[in-house]
């Protein structure tokens, strides 16, 4: 690899090992085997390089999640069973990427002092909502009202993802499973939909909870 790629790989390694806030320019130079001066030459600043590393790490996790969503489930499984199995695969990905998510929560705690990172994550929020809505319920931005629906559904799944992740980081053995999420969604949907709307607002009608 060239110096630019080496720096990015070294910054990403530091991101996983030390976190965003605690990583120094010297840490990155040591991890990448590249001089300190090369950071300014290729990325202008240490922060810009760390932002690039964070963006790449999130993209890699997103690709992994997309594979988890699109991997064909067990033949004959119901939609609810596929939903639960998909979430179990998502939760499994937390293990591999745990340092990244610890760093994410660390960044959120410091977000008022990291305006560039706030902007990066805000853009990621919008993209994640679109992706989650399309992957989970195949909601595309076509047709009247679909764009609003896609945004709302994507925000809901993103909320679930963040909430499950937070619980998993605190107590992995007590975090909800995919099946727990199905049970909860069914109970909530049944509670908020009047009886005469059971076939409309009470459920998706396809077993997705």
Tab-separated table of C-alpha atoms in Angstrom:
chain	number	residue	atom	x	y	z
A	1	UNK	CA	0.000	0.000	0.000
A	2	UNK	CA	1.020	3.640	-0.417
A	3	UNK	CA	1.453	6.038	2.471
A	4	UNK	CA	-2.119	7.319	2.203
A	5	UNK	CA	-3.598	3.819	2.445
A	6	UNK	CA	-1.153	2.842	5.192
A	7	UNK	CA	-2.213	5.860	7.221
A	8	UNK	CA	-5.885	5.022	6.835
A	9	UNK	CA	-5.288	1.413	7.881
A	10	UNK	CA	-3.230	2.561	10.865
A	11	UNK	CA	-5.859	5.100	11.913
A	12	UNK	CA	-8.572	2.467	11.725
A	13	UNK	CA	-6.471	0.124	13.848
A	14	UNK	CA	-6.057	2.877	16.436
A	15	UNK	CA	-9.788	3.590	16.287
A	16	UNK	CA	-10.499	0.001	17.316
A	17	UNK	CA	-7.696	-0.248	19.865
A	18	UNK	CA	-7.681	3.199	21.518
A	19	UNK	CA	-10.881	4.919	20.445
A	20	UNK	CA	-11.410	8.181	18.598
A	21	UNK	CA	-10.657	10.700	21.331
A	22	UNK	CA	-7.565	9.021	22.821
A	23	UNK	CA	-5.742	8.382	19.529
A	24	UNK	CA	-2.858	10.763	18.841
A	25	UNK	CA	-1.090	11.571	15.582
A	26	UNK	CA	1.971	9.739	16.879
A	27	UNK	CA	-0.153	6.649	17.583
A	28	UNK	CA	-1.284	6.635	13.961
A	29	UNK	CA	2.230	7.174	12.617
A	30	UNK	CA	3.505	4.263	14.715
A	31	UNK	CA	0.644	1.951	13.737
A	32	UNK	CA	1.008	2.733	10.044
A	33	UNK	CA	4.793	2.901	9.857
A	34	UNK	CA	4.541	6.322	8.206
A	35	UNK	CA	6.013	9.649	9.302
A	36	UNK	CA	4.021	12.245	11.233
A	37	UNK	CA	4.504	14.719	8.399
A	38	UNK	CA	2.707	12.360	6.014
A	39	UNK	CA	-0.530	12.816	7.957
A	40	UNK	CA	-0.656	16.514	7.125
A	41	UNK	CA	0.445	15.903	3.557
A	42	UNK	CA	-2.211	13.301	2.771
A	43	UNK	CA	-5.087	14.233	5.118
A	44	UNK	CA	-4.400	17.839	6.287
A	45	UNK	CA	-4.877	16.879	9.949
A	46	UNK	CA	-5.121	13.989	12.372
A	47	UNK	CA	-8.831	14.670	12.868
A	48	UNK	CA	-9.546	14.488	9.140
A	49	UNK	CA	-7.701	11.167	8.974
A	50	UNK	CA	-9.614	9.793	11.975
A	51	UNK	CA	-12.885	10.883	10.381
A	52	UNK	CA	-11.946	8.995	7.220
A	53	UNK	CA	-11.092	5.927	9.305
A	54	UNK	CA	-14.391	6.159	11.189
A	55	UNK	CA	-16.328	6.495	7.938
A	56	UNK	CA	-14.599	3.444	6.433
A	57	UNK	CA	-15.167	1.369	9.586
A	58	UNK	CA	-18.872	2.222	9.567
A	59	UNK	CA	-19.117	1.369	5.872
A	60	UNK	CA	-17.524	-2.024	6.487
A	61	UNK	CA	-19.967	-2.746	9.294
A	62	UNK	CA	-22.837	-1.606	7.068
A	63	UNK	CA	-21.738	-4.043	4.363
A	64	UNK	CA	-21.672	-6.825	6.938
A	65	UNK	CA	-25.156	-5.936	8.145
A	66	UNK	CA	-26.460	-5.896	4.581
A	67	UNK	CA	-25.106	-9.407	4.101
A	68	UNK	CA	-26.828	-10.438	7.338
A	69	UNK	CA	-30.131	-9.022	6.081
A	70	UNK	CA	-29.896	-10.559	2.637
A	71	UNK	CA	-28.506	-13.972	3.586
A	72	UNK	CA	-31.151	-16.524	2.742
A	73	UNK	CA	-32.745	-17.989	5.834
A	74	UNK	CA	-33.822	-21.512	6.621
A	75	UNK	CA	-36.141	-22.931	3.975
A	76	UNK	CA	-39.755	-22.812	5.094
A	77	UNK	CA	-39.174	-20.235	7.830
A	78	UNK	CA	-42.000	-17.804	8.518
A	79	UNK	CA	-41.431	-14.049	8.096
A	80	UNK	CA	-41.300	-13.701	11.883
A	81	UNK	CA	-38.679	-16.452	12.113
A	82	UNK	CA	-36.613	-14.774	9.403
A	83	UNK	CA	-36.952	-11.451	11.236
A	84	UNK	CA	-35.687	-13.024	14.464
A	85	UNK	CA	-32.836	-14.845	12.695
A	86	UNK	CA	-31.754	-11.646	10.952
A	87	UNK	CA	-31.624	-9.731	14.221
A	88	UNK	CA	-29.647	-12.543	15.825
A	89	UNK	CA	-27.070	-12.181	13.033
A	90	UNK	CA	-26.992	-8.424	13.558
A	91	UNK	CA	-26.395	-8.935	17.279
A	92	UNK	CA	-23.605	-11.405	16.511
A	93	UNK	CA	-21.889	-8.689	14.481
A	94	UNK	CA	-21.622	-6.610	17.661
A	95	UNK	CA	-19.020	-9.081	18.927
A	96	UNK	CA	-16.704	-8.562	15.964
A	97	UNK	CA	-17.131	-4.800	15.960
A	98	UNK	CA	-17.435	-4.159	19.704
A	99	UNK	CA	-14.540	-1.647	19.823
A	100	UNK	CA	-16.184	0.370	17.058
A	101	UNK	CA	-19.439	0.659	18.998
A	102	UNK	CA	-17.686	1.532	22.243
A	103	UNK	CA	-16.002	4.305	20.268
A	104	UNK	CA	-19.359	5.428	18.855
A	105	UNK	CA	-20.814	5.912	22.317
A	106	UNK	CA	-17.618	7.654	23.396
A	107	UNK	CA	-17.982	10.034	20.456
A	108	UNK	CA	-21.638	10.712	21.234
A	109	UNK	CA	-20.642	11.756	24.757
A	110	UNK	CA	-18.201	14.269	23.242
A	111	UNK	CA	-20.304	15.258	20.226
A	112	UNK	CA	-20.695	18.930	21.228
A	113	UNK	CA	-16.923	19.310	20.892
A	114	UNK	CA	-16.644	17.393	17.594
A	115	UNK	CA	-18.659	19.338	14.990
A	116	UNK	CA	-17.107	17.570	11.988
A	117	UNK	CA	-17.883	14.176	13.462
A	118	UNK	CA	-21.432	15.307	14.226
A	119	UNK	CA	-21.863	16.198	10.565
A	120	UNK	CA	-20.397	12.858	9.471
A	121	UNK	CA	-22.666	10.864	11.770
A	122	UNK	CA	-25.729	12.935	10.855
A	123	UNK	CA	-25.188	12.084	7.198
A	124	UNK	CA	-24.777	8.455	8.205
A	125	UNK	CA	-28.072	8.553	10.112
A	126	UNK	CA	-29.980	9.545	6.978
A	127	UNK	CA	-28.283	6.882	4.855
A	128	UNK	CA	-28.846	4.222	7.525
A	129	UNK	CA	-32.562	4.982	7.713
A	130	UNK	CA	-32.936	4.518	3.976
A	131	UNK	CA	-30.970	1.279	4.023
A	132	UNK	CA	-32.774	-0.218	7.012
A	133	UNK	CA	-36.227	0.558	5.597
A	134	UNK	CA	-35.337	-1.032	2.280
A	135	UNK	CA	-33.649	-4.075	3.799
A	136	UNK	CA	-36.252	-4.827	6.448
A	137	UNK	CA	-39.464	-3.978	4.635
A	138	UNK	CA	-38.480	-3.241	1.038
A	139	UNK	CA	-39.839	0.309	1.289
A	140	UNK	CA	-38.524	2.291	-1.667
A	141	UNK	CA	-39.000	6.032	-2.209
A	142	UNK	CA	-41.630	5.549	-4.889
A	143	UNK	CA	-45.308	6.376	-4.777
A	144	UNK	CA	-47.278	8.900	-2.796
A	145	UNK	CA	-46.280	9.036	0.856
A	146	UNK	CA	-43.613	6.376	0.456
A	147	UNK	CA	-40.669	8.652	1.149
A	148	UNK	CA	-42.167	9.763	4.465
A	149	UNK	CA	-43.022	6.174	5.344
A	150	UNK	CA	-39.540	4.962	4.486
A	151	UNK	CA	-37.960	7.641	6.667
A	152	UNK	CA	-40.216	6.829	9.625
A	153	UNK	CA	-39.740	3.073	9.345
A	154	UNK	CA	-35.992	3.486	8.907
A	155	UNK	CA	-35.816	5.708	11.981
A	156	UNK	CA	-37.727	3.082	13.957
A	157	UNK	CA	-35.338	0.280	12.986
A	158	UNK	CA	-32.368	2.512	13.653
A	159	UNK	CA	-33.765	3.218	17.120
A	160	UNK	CA	-34.074	-0.530	17.686
A	161	UNK	CA	-30.525	-1.087	16.495
A	162	UNK	CA	-29.066	1.598	18.763
A	163	UNK	CA	-31.131	0.464	21.731
A	164	UNK	CA	-30.243	-3.210	21.380
A	165	UNK	CA	-26.599	-2.283	20.909
A	166	UNK	CA	-26.574	-0.146	24.049
A	167	UNK	CA	-28.118	-2.942	26.106
A	168	UNK	CA	-25.690	-5.459	24.628
A	169	UNK	CA	-22.659	-3.320	25.494
A	170	UNK	CA	-23.823	-3.021	29.108
A	171	UNK	CA	-24.933	-6.627	29.650
A	172	UNK	CA	-24.591	-8.969	26.644
A	173	UNK	CA	-26.222	-11.890	28.448
A	174	UNK	CA	-29.345	-9.837	29.183
A	175	UNK	CA	-29.739	-8.012	25.881
A	176	UNK	CA	-32.855	-8.925	23.846
A	177	UNK	CA	-32.621	-11.649	21.210
A	178	UNK	CA	-34.256	-11.635	17.799
A	179	UNK	CA	-37.168	-13.635	19.204
A	180	UNK	CA	-37.567	-11.157	22.075
A	181	UNK	CA	-37.919	-8.352	19.523
A	182	UNK	CA	-40.637	-10.243	17.640
A	183	UNK	CA	-42.568	-10.837	20.876
A	184	UNK	CA	-42.245	-7.182	21.872
A	185	UNK	CA	-43.273	-5.780	18.488
A	186	UNK	CA	-46.351	-7.974	18.348
A	187	UNK	CA	-47.409	-6.903	21.839
A	188	UNK	CA	-46.879	-3.207	21.109
A	189	UNK	CA	-48.682	-3.387	17.748
A	190	UNK	CA	-51.643	-5.160	19.322
A	191	UNK	CA	-51.818	-2.593	22.128
A	192	UNK	CA	-51.834	0.530	19.970
A	193	UNK	CA	-54.219	-0.649	17.227
A	194	UNK	CA	-57.993	-0.612	17.895
A	195	UNK	CA	-59.706	-3.926	17.333
A	196	UNK	CA	-61.416	-2.712	14.149
A	197	UNK	CA	-57.995	-1.865	12.658
A	198	UNK	CA	-56.405	-5.218	13.411
A	199	UNK	CA	-56.012	-5.959	9.757
A	200	UNK	CA	-54.478	-2.558	9.030
A	201	UNK	CA	-52.448	-0.902	11.806
A	202	UNK	CA	-52.217	-3.861	14.217
A	203	UNK	CA	-49.680	-5.813	12.201
A	204	UNK	CA	-47.974	-5.941	8.854
A	205	UNK	CA	-50.109	-8.899	7.888
A	206	UNK	CA	-47.090	-10.911	6.824
A	207	UNK	CA	-45.742	-12.086	10.157
A	208	UNK	CA	-43.034	-9.417	10.434
A	209	UNK	CA	-44.420	-8.593	13.894
